[in-house]
GROMACS .gro file of C-alpha atoms in nm:
model
  200
    1UNK     CA    1   1.325  -5.958   0.783
    2UNK     CA    2   1.117  -6.198   0.576
    3UNK     CA    3   1.239  -6.365   0.254
    4UNK     CA    4   1.004  -6.543   0.015
    5UNK     CA    5   1.130  -6.809  -0.223
    6UNK     CA    6   1.052  -6.709  -0.578
    7UNK     CA    7   0.996  -7.074  -0.679
    8UNK     CA    8   0.793  -7.241  -0.401
    9UNK     CA    9   0.671  -6.930  -0.216
   10UNK     CA   10   0.806  -7.054   0.119
   11UNK     CA   11   0.860  -6.768   0.364
   12UNK     CA   12   1.173  -6.757   0.580
   13UNK     CA   13   1.253  -6.527   0.875
   14UNK     CA   14   1.612  -6.405   0.841
   15UNK     CA   15   1.813  -6.163   1.053
   16UNK     CA   16   1.848  -5.841   0.846
   17UNK     CA   17   2.217  -5.821   0.939
   18UNK     CA   18   2.278  -6.160   0.770
   19UNK     CA   19   2.215  -6.007   0.424
   20UNK     CA   20   2.508  -5.803   0.287
   21UNK     CA   21   2.432  -5.434   0.220
   22UNK     CA   22   2.499  -5.479  -0.153
   23UNK     CA   23   2.277  -5.795  -0.161
   24UNK     CA   24   2.377  -6.164  -0.192
   25UNK     CA   25   2.273  -6.502  -0.332
   26UNK     CA   26   2.050  -6.720  -0.112
   27UNK     CA   27   1.915  -7.079  -0.148
   28UNK     CA   28   1.575  -7.213  -0.048
   29UNK     CA   29   1.610  -7.504   0.202
   30UNK     CA   30   1.286  -7.658   0.071
   31UNK     CA   31   1.318  -7.660  -0.311
   32UNK     CA   32   1.686  -7.567  -0.341
   33UNK     CA   33   1.608  -7.269  -0.566
   34UNK     CA   34   1.880  -6.996  -0.570
   35UNK     CA   35   1.804  -6.624  -0.611
   36UNK     CA   36   1.953  -6.287  -0.523
   37UNK     CA   37   1.819  -6.125  -0.203
   38UNK     CA   38   1.851  -5.754  -0.145
   39UNK     CA   39   1.845  -5.597   0.200
   40UNK     CA   40   1.524  -5.419   0.285
   41UNK     CA   41   1.562  -5.047   0.224
   42UNK     CA   42   1.419  -4.822   0.495
   43UNK     CA   43   1.099  -4.648   0.386
   44UNK     CA   44   1.116  -4.274   0.439
   45UNK     CA   45   0.786  -4.152   0.572
   46UNK     CA   46   0.726  -3.781   0.609
   47UNK     CA   47   0.753  -3.672   0.967
   48UNK     CA   48   0.409  -3.521   1.008
   49UNK     CA   49   0.480  -3.430   1.366
   50UNK     CA   50   0.773  -3.214   1.257
   51UNK     CA   51   0.562  -3.051   0.984
   52UNK     CA   52   0.284  -2.973   1.230
   53UNK     CA   53   0.533  -2.834   1.479
   54UNK     CA   54   0.695  -2.615   1.210
   55UNK     CA   55   0.354  -2.489   1.093
   56UNK     CA   56   0.254  -2.416   1.453
   57UNK     CA   57   0.580  -2.226   1.506
   58UNK     CA   58   0.523  -2.014   1.194
   59UNK     CA   59   0.164  -1.925   1.283
   60UNK     CA   60   0.247  -1.626   1.506
   61UNK     CA   61   0.519  -1.473   1.285
   62UNK     CA   62   0.284  -1.504   0.986
   63UNK     CA   63   0.007  -1.335   1.185
   64UNK     CA   64   0.241  -1.052   1.288
   65UNK     CA   65   0.354  -1.005   0.925
   66UNK     CA   66  -0.010  -0.998   0.807
   67UNK     CA   67  -0.099  -0.736   1.071
   68UNK     CA   68   0.205  -0.525   0.978
   69UNK     CA   69   0.110  -0.541   0.609
   70UNK     CA   70  -0.248  -0.439   0.691
   71UNK     CA   71  -0.132  -0.146   0.906
   72UNK     CA   72   0.123  -0.038   0.641
   73UNK     CA   73  -0.143  -0.050   0.369
   74UNK     CA   74  -0.379   0.157   0.584
   75UNK     CA   75  -0.108   0.414   0.660
   76UNK     CA   76  -0.023   0.439   0.290
   77UNK     CA   77  -0.385   0.464   0.172
   78UNK     CA   78  -0.500   0.711   0.438
   79UNK     CA   79  -0.181   0.915   0.475
   80UNK     CA   80  -0.360   1.234   0.362
   81UNK     CA   81  -0.640   1.235   0.621
   82UNK     CA   82  -0.403   1.092   0.884
   83UNK     CA   83  -0.149   1.372   0.843
   84UNK     CA   84  -0.429   1.630   0.831
   85UNK     CA   85  -0.530   1.512   1.179
   86UNK     CA   86  -0.172   1.466   1.302
   87UNK     CA   87   0.047   1.720   1.115
   88UNK     CA   88   0.359   1.610   1.305
   89UNK     CA   89   0.358   1.292   1.091
   90UNK     CA   90   0.410   1.486   0.767
   91UNK     CA   91   0.788   1.500   0.807
   92UNK     CA   92   0.802   1.123   0.874
   93UNK     CA   93   0.612   1.048   0.553
   94UNK     CA   94   0.831   1.294   0.359
   95UNK     CA   95   1.142   1.123   0.498
   96UNK     CA   96   1.007   0.787   0.379
   97UNK     CA   97   0.959   0.930   0.027
   98UNK     CA   98   0.579   0.945   0.056
   99UNK     CA   99   0.522   1.315  -0.002
  100UNK     CA  100   0.188   1.433   0.127
  101UNK     CA  101  -0.006   1.620  -0.141
  102UNK     CA  102  -0.353   1.771  -0.109
  103UNK     CA  103  -0.636   1.597  -0.294
  104UNK     CA  104  -0.806   1.859  -0.516
  105UNK     CA  105  -1.093   1.619  -0.590
  106UNK     CA  106  -1.230   1.668  -0.235
  107UNK     CA  107  -1.191   2.048  -0.240
  108UNK     CA  108  -1.439   2.288  -0.391
  109UNK     CA  109  -1.423   2.666  -0.440
  110UNK     CA  110  -1.739   2.835  -0.314
  111UNK     CA  111  -1.868   3.190  -0.264
  112UNK     CA  112  -1.635   3.328  -0.531
  113UNK     CA  113  -1.663   3.707  -0.556
  114UNK     CA  114  -1.460   3.938  -0.780
  115UNK     CA  115  -1.457   4.316  -0.757
  116UNK     CA  116  -1.284   4.517  -1.028
  117UNK     CA  117  -1.189   4.883  -1.000
  118UNK     CA  118  -0.952   4.967  -1.289
  119UNK     CA  119  -0.677   4.840  -1.265
  120UNK     CA  120  -0.725   4.662  -0.931
  121UNK     CA  121  -0.901   4.323  -0.914
  122UNK     CA  122  -0.997   4.179  -0.574
  123UNK     CA  123  -1.099   3.812  -0.554
  124UNK     CA  124  -1.230   3.638  -0.245
  125UNK     CA  125  -1.398   3.308  -0.170
  126UNK     CA  126  -1.371   2.991   0.033
  127UNK     CA  127  -1.225   2.644  -0.020
  128UNK     CA  128  -1.475   2.383   0.101
  129UNK     CA  129  -1.389   2.024   0.207
  130UNK     CA  130  -1.644   1.779   0.061
  131UNK     CA  131  -1.481   1.461   0.200
  132UNK     CA  132  -1.565   1.264   0.515
  133UNK     CA  133  -1.220   1.336   0.662
  134UNK     CA  134  -1.018   1.640   0.754
  135UNK     CA  135  -0.818   1.747   0.446
  136UNK     CA  136  -0.507   1.940   0.352
  137UNK     CA  137  -0.573   2.279   0.196
  138UNK     CA  138  -0.431   2.310  -0.155
  139UNK     CA  139  -0.281   2.594  -0.352
  140UNK     CA  140  -0.535   2.765  -0.577
  141UNK     CA  141  -0.480   2.845  -0.943
  142UNK     CA  142  -0.645   3.180  -1.020
  143UNK     CA  143  -0.696   3.274  -1.385
  144UNK     CA  144  -0.852   3.586  -1.536
  145UNK     CA  145  -0.999   3.532  -1.884
  146UNK     CA  146  -1.118   3.798  -2.126
  147UNK     CA  147  -1.464   3.771  -2.285
  148UNK     CA  148  -1.312   3.590  -2.586
  149UNK     CA  149  -1.124   3.338  -2.362
  150UNK     CA  150  -0.781   3.503  -2.376
  151UNK     CA  151  -0.593   3.466  -2.052
  152UNK     CA  152  -0.517   3.808  -1.907
  153UNK     CA  153  -0.360   3.703  -1.581
  154UNK     CA  154  -0.279   3.398  -1.370
  155UNK     CA  155  -0.150   3.355  -1.018
  156UNK     CA  156  -0.125   3.095  -0.743
  157UNK     CA  157  -0.322   3.190  -0.431
  158UNK     CA  158  -0.267   3.055  -0.081
  159UNK     CA  159  -0.578   2.992   0.133
  160UNK     CA  160  -0.582   3.123   0.491
  161UNK     CA  161  -0.561   2.775   0.654
  162UNK     CA  162  -0.345   2.467   0.613
  163UNK     CA  163  -0.615   2.214   0.704
  164UNK     CA  164  -0.991   2.204   0.640
  165UNK     CA  165  -1.229   2.012   0.865
  166UNK     CA  166  -1.506   1.790   0.729
  167UNK     CA  167  -1.785   2.006   0.585
  168UNK     CA  168  -1.586   2.321   0.665
  169UNK     CA  169  -1.410   2.584   0.459
  170UNK     CA  170  -1.118   2.826   0.477
  171UNK     CA  171  -1.129   3.168   0.312
  172UNK     CA  172  -0.887   3.308   0.056
  173UNK     CA  173  -0.825   3.657  -0.077
  174UNK     CA  174  -0.614   3.792  -0.362
  175UNK     CA  175  -0.561   4.144  -0.489
  176UNK     CA  176  -0.363   4.236  -0.799
  177UNK     CA  177  -0.349   4.474  -1.091
  178UNK     CA  178  -0.474   4.374  -1.434
  179UNK     CA  179  -0.575   4.596  -1.724
  180UNK     CA  180  -0.890   4.554  -1.933
  181UNK     CA  181  -1.066   4.310  -1.699
  182UNK     CA  182  -1.402   4.485  -1.675
  183UNK     CA  183  -1.581   4.201  -1.861
  184UNK     CA  184  -1.336   3.928  -1.755
  185UNK     CA  185  -1.420   3.594  -1.605
  186UNK     CA  186  -1.234   3.481  -1.291
  187UNK     CA  187  -1.168   3.106  -1.246
  188UNK     CA  188  -1.022   2.964  -0.925
  189UNK     CA  189  -0.938   2.593  -0.900
  190UNK     CA  190  -0.755   2.387  -0.635
  191UNK     CA  191  -0.438   2.217  -0.761
  192UNK     CA  192  -0.239   1.926  -0.616
  193UNK     CA  193   0.029   2.145  -0.464
  194UNK     CA  194   0.119   2.186  -0.099
  195UNK     CA  195   0.101   2.522   0.068
  196UNK     CA  196   0.439   2.682   0.141
  197UNK     CA  197   0.565   2.609   0.493
  198UNK     CA  198   0.502   2.857   0.769
  199UNK     CA  199   0.806   3.062   0.859
  200UNK     CA  200   0.723   3.075   1.231
   0.00000   0.00000   0.00000
């Protein structure tokens, strides 16, 4: 280690072990000046090699976590179309607390026809899938309104299919008794409700 005299600036080479750990008084052999010398403290430099090695070791786990997050996000976002294509996955999503519900915004009631013969009203039509993916069929809310808007009757109707292909439709039919519906208006709308499970 090198010591510099504070008075005459003379530099001396001294064995680092000769200076006590808590420091000690030293005297210049040239000008006889006395001062307190402290041992040189080791400088802690960051171990960049260790940091690079740690970062390199974390690269693959971080990549795997990112891929898992991407796949999980995709499964969550597209669980409706995915389970419409692979119905066996529905129970797995239900078990995970992600209940699969039909999306009424992609379903449209078309070809609605009502035939009334007192007191029997027959309603038929089709539920059309307007989305780019296969969709779950939804329960239909059927309402019969009088000419003044009074609701005469309402019922949930089940379409004939559980899934609807892209640009396809499934038919539905309902028949029930209602009085005074000669001038009534029939409204059928899909609702976000799953069809009841098949018994066999």
